[in-house]
Short mmCIF file of C-alpha atoms (C1' of nucleotides) in Angstrom, two decimals:
data_model
loop_
_atom_site.label_atom_id
_atom_site.label_comp_id
_atom_site.label_asym_id
_atom_site.label_seq_id
_atom_site.Cartn_x
_atom_site.Cartn_y
_atom_site.Cartn_z
CA MET A 16 -19.00 -187.08 -40.93
CA PRO A 17 -16.06 -185.12 -41.60
CA GLU A 18 -13.34 -187.26 -40.72
CA LEU A 19 -9.53 -186.68 -41.49
CA PRO A 20 -10.34 -187.00 -45.87
CA ASP A 21 -13.54 -184.25 -45.35
CA VAL A 22 -11.46 -182.31 -43.32
CA GLU A 23 -8.20 -182.86 -45.84
CA ILE A 24 -10.75 -181.50 -48.65
CA ASN A 25 -11.60 -178.77 -47.12
CA ARG A 26 -8.31 -177.13 -46.33
CA GLN A 27 -7.62 -177.72 -49.82
CA TYR A 28 -10.14 -175.73 -50.44
CA ALA A 29 -9.09 -173.11 -48.18
CA SER A 30 -5.45 -173.39 -49.42
CA LYS A 31 -7.27 -172.91 -52.84
CA TYR A 32 -9.28 -169.52 -52.11
CA ALA A 33 -8.51 -168.29 -49.24
CA LEU A 34 -5.13 -167.07 -48.85
CA ASN A 35 -3.32 -164.51 -49.46
CA LYS A 36 -6.13 -162.08 -49.37
CA LYS A 37 -6.63 -159.64 -47.28
CA ILE A 38 -9.51 -160.14 -44.71
CA THR A 39 -11.68 -157.07 -43.93
CA ASN A 40 -14.20 -158.07 -40.95
CA ILE A 41 -15.90 -161.09 -40.00
CA GLU A 42 -19.89 -161.72 -40.20
CA TYR A 43 -21.48 -163.41 -37.29
CA LEU A 44 -24.44 -165.30 -38.00
CA ASP A 45 -24.51 -167.72 -35.30
CA ASP A 46 -23.01 -167.81 -32.03
CA GLN A 47 -23.10 -171.43 -30.99
CA VAL A 48 -20.06 -172.50 -32.17
CA LEU A 49 -18.47 -169.83 -31.13
CA GLU A 50 -15.56 -170.74 -28.41
CA SER A 51 -13.66 -167.48 -28.72
CA SER A 52 -15.46 -164.86 -28.72
CA LYS A 53 -16.50 -162.19 -31.57
CA GLN A 54 -14.40 -159.55 -29.85
CA ILE A 55 -11.24 -161.69 -29.63
CA ILE A 56 -12.00 -163.34 -32.90
CA SER A 57 -12.64 -159.39 -34.86
CA LYS A 58 -9.96 -157.99 -32.75
CA HIS A 59 -7.27 -161.23 -34.25
CA LEU A 60 -8.62 -161.58 -38.18
CA PRO A 61 -9.53 -158.20 -39.57
CA GLY A 62 -6.46 -156.61 -41.25
CA GLN A 63 -4.24 -159.81 -41.64
CA GLN A 64 -4.42 -162.20 -44.36
CA PHE A 65 -4.35 -166.48 -44.01
CA THR A 66 -0.96 -167.63 -45.16
CA GLU A 67 -0.87 -171.38 -44.51
CA THR A 68 -3.42 -174.11 -43.72
CA ARG A 69 -3.19 -177.30 -41.44
CA ARG A 70 -4.74 -180.27 -40.95
CA LYS A 71 -4.46 -182.08 -37.84
CA GLY A 72 -6.68 -185.02 -37.61
CA LYS A 73 -10.39 -183.18 -37.84
CA TYR A 74 -9.11 -179.89 -37.05
CA LEU A 75 -8.64 -177.79 -39.82
CA VAL A 76 -6.36 -174.70 -39.29
CA LEU A 77 -5.87 -171.22 -40.46
CA LYS A 78 -2.11 -169.41 -40.09
CA THR A 79 -2.11 -165.57 -40.12
CA SER A 80 0.97 -163.90 -39.35
CA GLU A 81 0.40 -164.28 -35.05
CA HIS A 82 -2.33 -166.14 -35.22
CA PHE A 83 -4.29 -169.67 -35.19
CA LEU A 84 -8.23 -170.01 -36.14
CA VAL A 85 -8.71 -173.33 -35.57
CA LEU A 86 -11.85 -175.59 -37.35
CA HIS A 87 -13.54 -178.34 -36.12
CA PHE A 88 -16.66 -179.31 -37.80
CA GLY A 89 -18.16 -181.57 -35.25
CA MET A 90 -20.95 -184.04 -37.94
CA THR A 91 -21.57 -181.79 -40.38
CA GLY A 92 -20.19 -178.82 -42.11
CA ASN A 93 -18.00 -177.26 -45.03
CA LEU A 94 -16.56 -174.11 -45.75
CA LYS A 95 -17.79 -172.28 -48.71
CA TYR A 96 -15.81 -169.13 -50.73
CA PHE A 97 -18.68 -167.05 -52.10
CA LYS A 98 -19.61 -163.51 -53.53
CA GLU A 99 -20.74 -160.90 -51.51
CA ASN A 100 -22.92 -160.11 -53.63
CA GLY A 101 -24.58 -163.02 -53.88
CA THR A 102 -26.24 -165.38 -52.02
CA LEU A 103 -25.09 -166.44 -48.20
CA PRO A 104 -24.63 -170.17 -47.68
CA GLU A 105 -27.41 -171.58 -46.22
CA TYR A 106 -26.40 -172.18 -41.75
CA ALA A 107 -23.38 -169.98 -42.51
CA SER A 108 -22.21 -169.42 -38.98
CA ILE A 109 -19.64 -166.93 -39.74
CA ALA A 110 -18.69 -165.50 -42.55
CA ILE A 111 -15.21 -164.36 -43.72
CA HIS A 112 -14.79 -161.19 -45.54
CA PHE A 113 -12.16 -160.45 -48.25
CA GLU A 114 -10.94 -157.34 -49.99
CA ASN A 115 -11.73 -158.88 -53.24
CA GLU A 116 -15.31 -158.66 -52.30
CA HIS A 117 -15.71 -162.85 -51.50
CA ALA A 118 -15.84 -164.21 -48.25
CA LEU A 119 -15.20 -167.74 -47.04
CA ALA A 120 -18.59 -169.07 -45.11
CA TYR A 121 -18.04 -171.52 -42.56
CA ILE A 122 -21.75 -173.88 -42.46
CA ALA A 123 -22.65 -176.02 -39.90
CA PRO A 124 -25.82 -177.10 -40.05
CA ARG A 125 -26.06 -179.15 -37.04
CA LYS A 126 -24.02 -176.37 -35.27
CA LEU A 127 -21.78 -178.98 -33.33
CA GLY A 128 -18.74 -177.46 -34.66
CA LYS A 129 -16.34 -175.09 -32.70
CA ILE A 130 -14.34 -171.75 -33.97
CA LEU A 131 -11.27 -170.39 -32.36
CA VAL A 132 -8.28 -167.98 -32.33
CA THR A 133 -5.45 -168.81 -30.85
CA ASP A 134 -1.36 -167.77 -30.78
CA ASP A 135 -0.63 -171.45 -29.07
CA VAL A 136 -1.88 -174.08 -31.99
CA ASP A 137 0.24 -176.69 -30.02
CA ALA A 138 -0.87 -175.73 -26.78
CA PHE A 139 -4.03 -175.83 -28.36
CA PHE A 140 -3.70 -179.82 -29.21
CA GLU A 141 -1.95 -180.67 -26.30
CA GLU A 142 -4.91 -179.11 -24.03
CA HIS A 143 -7.08 -181.45 -25.91
CA GLU A 144 -4.89 -184.50 -26.13
CA ILE A 145 -5.15 -184.58 -30.01
CA GLY A 146 -2.55 -187.52 -30.62
CA GLU A 147 -0.42 -187.62 -34.02
CA ASP A 148 -2.63 -187.61 -37.21
CA ALA A 149 -2.87 -190.82 -38.59
CA LEU A 150 -1.29 -189.94 -42.11
CA LYS A 151 1.49 -188.50 -40.11
CA MET A 152 2.32 -191.09 -37.17
CA ASP A 153 4.98 -193.58 -38.34
CA GLY A 154 4.23 -197.39 -38.35
CA SER A 155 6.74 -197.90 -35.73
CA LYS A 156 4.80 -195.20 -33.04
CA PHE A 157 1.53 -197.19 -33.92
CA MET A 158 3.10 -200.59 -33.18
CA GLU A 159 3.83 -199.52 -29.98
CA LEU A 160 0.98 -197.28 -29.36
CA LEU A 161 -1.73 -200.35 -30.68
CA SER A 162 0.45 -202.63 -28.51
CA GLU A 163 -0.05 -200.71 -24.66
CA LYS A 164 -4.07 -200.51 -25.74
CA ARG A 165 -6.94 -202.05 -24.62
CA GLY A 166 -10.41 -203.04 -25.16
CA GLY A 167 -11.95 -203.29 -28.89
CA VAL A 168 -10.10 -202.52 -31.81
CA LYS A 169 -12.16 -200.03 -33.59
CA SER A 170 -12.53 -197.85 -30.10
CA ALA A 171 -8.21 -198.03 -30.63
CA LEU A 172 -8.90 -196.66 -33.93
CA MET A 173 -11.13 -193.68 -33.04
CA ASP A 174 -9.11 -193.05 -30.13
CA GLN A 175 -8.35 -189.26 -30.97
CA SER A 176 -5.58 -189.10 -28.15
CA LEU A 177 -4.11 -192.18 -29.18
CA ILE A 178 -3.91 -191.10 -33.41
CA SER A 179 -6.52 -188.82 -34.56
CA GLY A 180 -8.39 -188.39 -37.84
CA ILE A 181 -10.51 -191.16 -37.62
CA GLY A 182 -14.24 -191.60 -36.89
CA ASN A 183 -16.66 -193.85 -37.14
CA VAL A 184 -17.26 -194.16 -40.89
CA TYR A 185 -13.98 -194.68 -42.02
CA ALA A 186 -12.88 -196.96 -39.44
CA ASP A 187 -15.60 -199.54 -40.39
CA GLU A 188 -13.80 -198.85 -43.75
CA ILE A 189 -10.80 -199.43 -42.34
CA LEU A 190 -11.99 -202.55 -40.62
CA PHE A 191 -13.75 -203.94 -43.53
CA GLN A 192 -11.20 -204.20 -45.48
CA GLU A 193 -8.51 -206.04 -42.98
CA LYS A 194 -10.99 -208.34 -42.16
CA LEU A 195 -11.13 -207.39 -38.12
CA HIS A 196 -14.28 -207.48 -36.27
CA PRO A 197 -14.98 -204.33 -34.45
CA LYS A 198 -15.11 -205.40 -31.24
CA GLN A 199 -12.07 -208.41 -31.55
CA ASP A 200 -10.00 -206.53 -28.96
CA VAL A 201 -7.29 -204.95 -29.85
CA GLY A 202 -4.12 -206.90 -27.73
CA THR A 203 -5.57 -210.21 -29.45
CA LEU A 204 -3.39 -208.48 -33.09
CA THR A 205 0.03 -210.10 -33.76
CA ASP A 206 2.61 -207.58 -34.79
CA SER A 207 2.16 -208.84 -38.58
CA GLN A 208 -1.94 -207.65 -38.31
CA LEU A 209 -0.77 -204.51 -36.52
CA SER A 210 0.99 -203.93 -39.79
CA SER A 211 -1.04 -204.62 -41.68
CA LEU A 212 -3.81 -202.60 -39.89
CA TYR A 213 -1.35 -199.51 -40.31
CA ASN A 214 -0.53 -199.87 -44.19
CA THR A 215 -4.63 -200.03 -44.60
CA ILE A 216 -5.22 -196.65 -42.66
CA ARG A 217 -3.12 -195.01 -45.11
CA ARG A 218 -4.21 -196.52 -48.17
CA VAL A 219 -8.20 -196.04 -47.15
CA LEU A 220 -7.47 -192.39 -45.85
CA LYS A 221 -5.45 -191.99 -49.13
CA THR A 222 -7.55 -193.06 -51.41
CA ALA A 223 -11.14 -190.98 -49.83
CA ILE A 224 -8.72 -187.75 -50.54
CA ARG A 225 -8.12 -188.79 -54.19
CA HIS A 226 -11.33 -189.44 -54.64
CA GLN A 227 -12.82 -186.26 -52.53
CA ALA A 228 -13.96 -187.68 -49.63
CA ASN A 229 -16.84 -188.45 -51.23
CA PRO A 230 -18.20 -192.42 -50.36
CA LYS A 231 -19.99 -193.14 -53.79
CA ASP A 232 -16.59 -192.45 -55.47
CA LEU A 233 -14.90 -195.70 -53.71
CA PRO A 234 -13.57 -198.43 -55.43
CA LYS A 235 -16.50 -201.00 -56.04
CA ASN A 236 -14.13 -203.44 -53.33
CA TYR A 237 -15.07 -200.69 -50.27
CA LEU A 238 -17.62 -200.96 -47.95
CA LEU A 239 -18.67 -197.41 -48.08
CA PRO A 240 -20.57 -197.41 -51.15
CA HIS A 241 -22.71 -200.44 -49.25
CA ARG A 242 -22.79 -199.10 -45.54
CA GLU A 243 -26.38 -199.77 -45.01
CA GLU A 244 -27.95 -202.77 -43.58
CA GLY A 245 -28.73 -205.65 -45.87
CA ALA A 246 -26.41 -204.42 -48.39
CA ASP A 247 -24.73 -206.82 -50.13
CA CYS A 248 -21.05 -207.27 -48.99
CA PRO A 249 -18.61 -206.06 -52.15
CA GLN A 250 -16.48 -209.14 -50.80
CA CYS A 251 -18.18 -211.92 -50.52
CA SER A 252 -22.17 -213.19 -50.94
CA GLY A 253 -22.77 -211.81 -47.09
CA LYS A 254 -25.38 -209.04 -45.98
CA ILE A 255 -24.15 -206.17 -44.66
CA GLU A 256 -25.36 -205.61 -40.54
CA LYS A 257 -25.91 -202.66 -38.61
CA ILE A 258 -24.61 -203.60 -35.02
CA THR A 259 -23.45 -201.32 -32.04
CA VAL A 260 -20.34 -201.02 -30.82
CA ASN A 261 -19.08 -198.51 -28.19
CA SER A 262 -23.08 -197.41 -28.15
CA ARG A 263 -22.30 -196.45 -32.10
CA SER A 264 -23.59 -197.91 -35.45
CA SER A 265 -20.93 -200.40 -36.81
CA TYR A 266 -21.53 -201.81 -40.40
CA ILE A 267 -19.84 -205.05 -41.15
CA CYS A 268 -20.09 -207.81 -43.56
CA PRO A 269 -21.11 -210.98 -40.63
CA ASP A 270 -18.92 -213.64 -43.42
CA CYS A 271 -15.72 -211.19 -43.52
CA GLN A 272 -15.19 -209.72 -40.16
CA LYS A 273 -15.30 -212.70 -37.24
CA ILE A 274 -13.91 -212.41 -34.17
CA LYS A 275 -11.32 -214.77 -33.58
"C1'" DT B 27 -43.49 -187.37 -32.31
"C1'" DC B 28 -39.37 -189.52 -31.97
"C1'" DA B 29 -35.29 -191.85 -33.78
"C1'" DT B 30 -31.50 -190.98 -35.95
"C1'" DT B 31 -27.23 -188.92 -36.76
"C1'" DT B 32 -21.48 -188.10 -34.34
"C1'" DG B 33 -17.72 -186.22 -31.58
"C1'" DT B 34 -17.07 -184.87 -27.23
"C1'" DT B 35 -17.73 -184.62 -22.39
"C1'" DT B 36 -19.01 -186.76 -18.59
"C1'" DC B 37 -20.36 -190.78 -15.40
"C1'" DA B 38 -19.93 -195.58 -14.22
"C1'" DT B 39 -17.98 -199.53 -14.35
"C1'" DG B 40 -13.95 -202.84 -13.58
"C1'" DA C 3 -5.41 -194.53 -9.63
"C1'" DC C 4 -6.13 -195.49 -14.33
"C1'" DA C 5 -8.72 -197.19 -18.24
"C1'" DT C 6 -12.14 -198.46 -20.66
"C1'" DG C 7 -17.34 -198.50 -21.56
"C1'" DA C 8 -21.96 -196.62 -22.01
"C1'" DA C 9 -25.38 -192.60 -22.27
"C1'" DA C 10 -25.66 -188.14 -22.53
"C1'" DC C 11 -25.43 -184.31 -25.03
"C1'" DA C 12 -25.76 -180.62 -28.53
"C1'" DA C 13 -29.33 -179.90 -33.21
"C1'" DA C 14 -31.53 -180.68 -37.29
"C1'" DT C 15 -34.14 -183.58 -40.09
"C1'" DG C 16 -37.51 -186.80 -41.83
#
DNA sequence: TCATTTGTTTCATG
DNA sequence: ACATGAAACAAATG
C-alpha cells in the first residue's frame, strides 16, 4: 500500500523528527527486511546524523555525511518516532536511537520491506531499474516513454522502471479520473490523452499528499473512498466493479471506464 | 483453513 | 533477443 504519496508523508515525517540528531545505536528487532547486514548498518550509522531526506518512487532515503540509509516499505509499513522510555512500536524491525533519548522505528507488519545502507544511492537506483519519480518527470519525457510502451495502460503506469511511485491503488484512481479502462492498450492513446494522463497523475498524487495520503479524506469525486465492489460510482449512477488486471485487483466503474 | 493483500521476482509466452 | 503477462513469493490478518 505505501505508494508515492504514503512514502512522501513518511519522508516529511522523517524530516521533521530525525534530522540533525546524533545517532547513538541501532536496535535490531527483526532481521527479515535487512538487505544490508547488521554489521554494515551498525558500522556506518552510529556517530553520524541524518542531514537530508530524499524520495524516489516508493523509496525513502535518509542521508548521512557519507552514506545513505535506503528504506522501502513493501506492502505495509511506516516510520514512528518514539520516546525510548515509552513503548516500542509493535512490528518494529529496527529502531534508530538518537542522543536525545528518542528513536525512529521502521515498522513493517508484513515484513516485506527493505532496509539497506549504501554509499552510492544513484547506483542503487540504477541497479534496481527505478525510473524517474512520477512527480519529477516532465511531460515530454512521459509522452515519449509511453508512446514506446505496449500492453495495458495500467501496467505501464505501474512499471517502476518507466515511471516510479505509482502502485495498484493510485493507478486505479488515476485511470478512474481519466475515464480509461486499465486494460486499454497504451498504444491506442492519442497525444492529447497522454498529455491529459500526465496532468492527472500529478494532480492525483499531489492531492493525495496534501491529504496526508489518507484515502478517506480525498475529494468526493475520487474513487479511493469508494474502492470496493458494489459501491456507488462517485461520478455516475454506476456501481464499482472489481476485476483482475495483470493478476491484480482493479476497481473500476464499468460505465465511466470503457475500452475504446 | 485459506483467501486476500502488494511490490518484486521469476517463469512462460508471444 | 526482448517485452509482456501470469504466477509465485514474502507474512500476517480475519
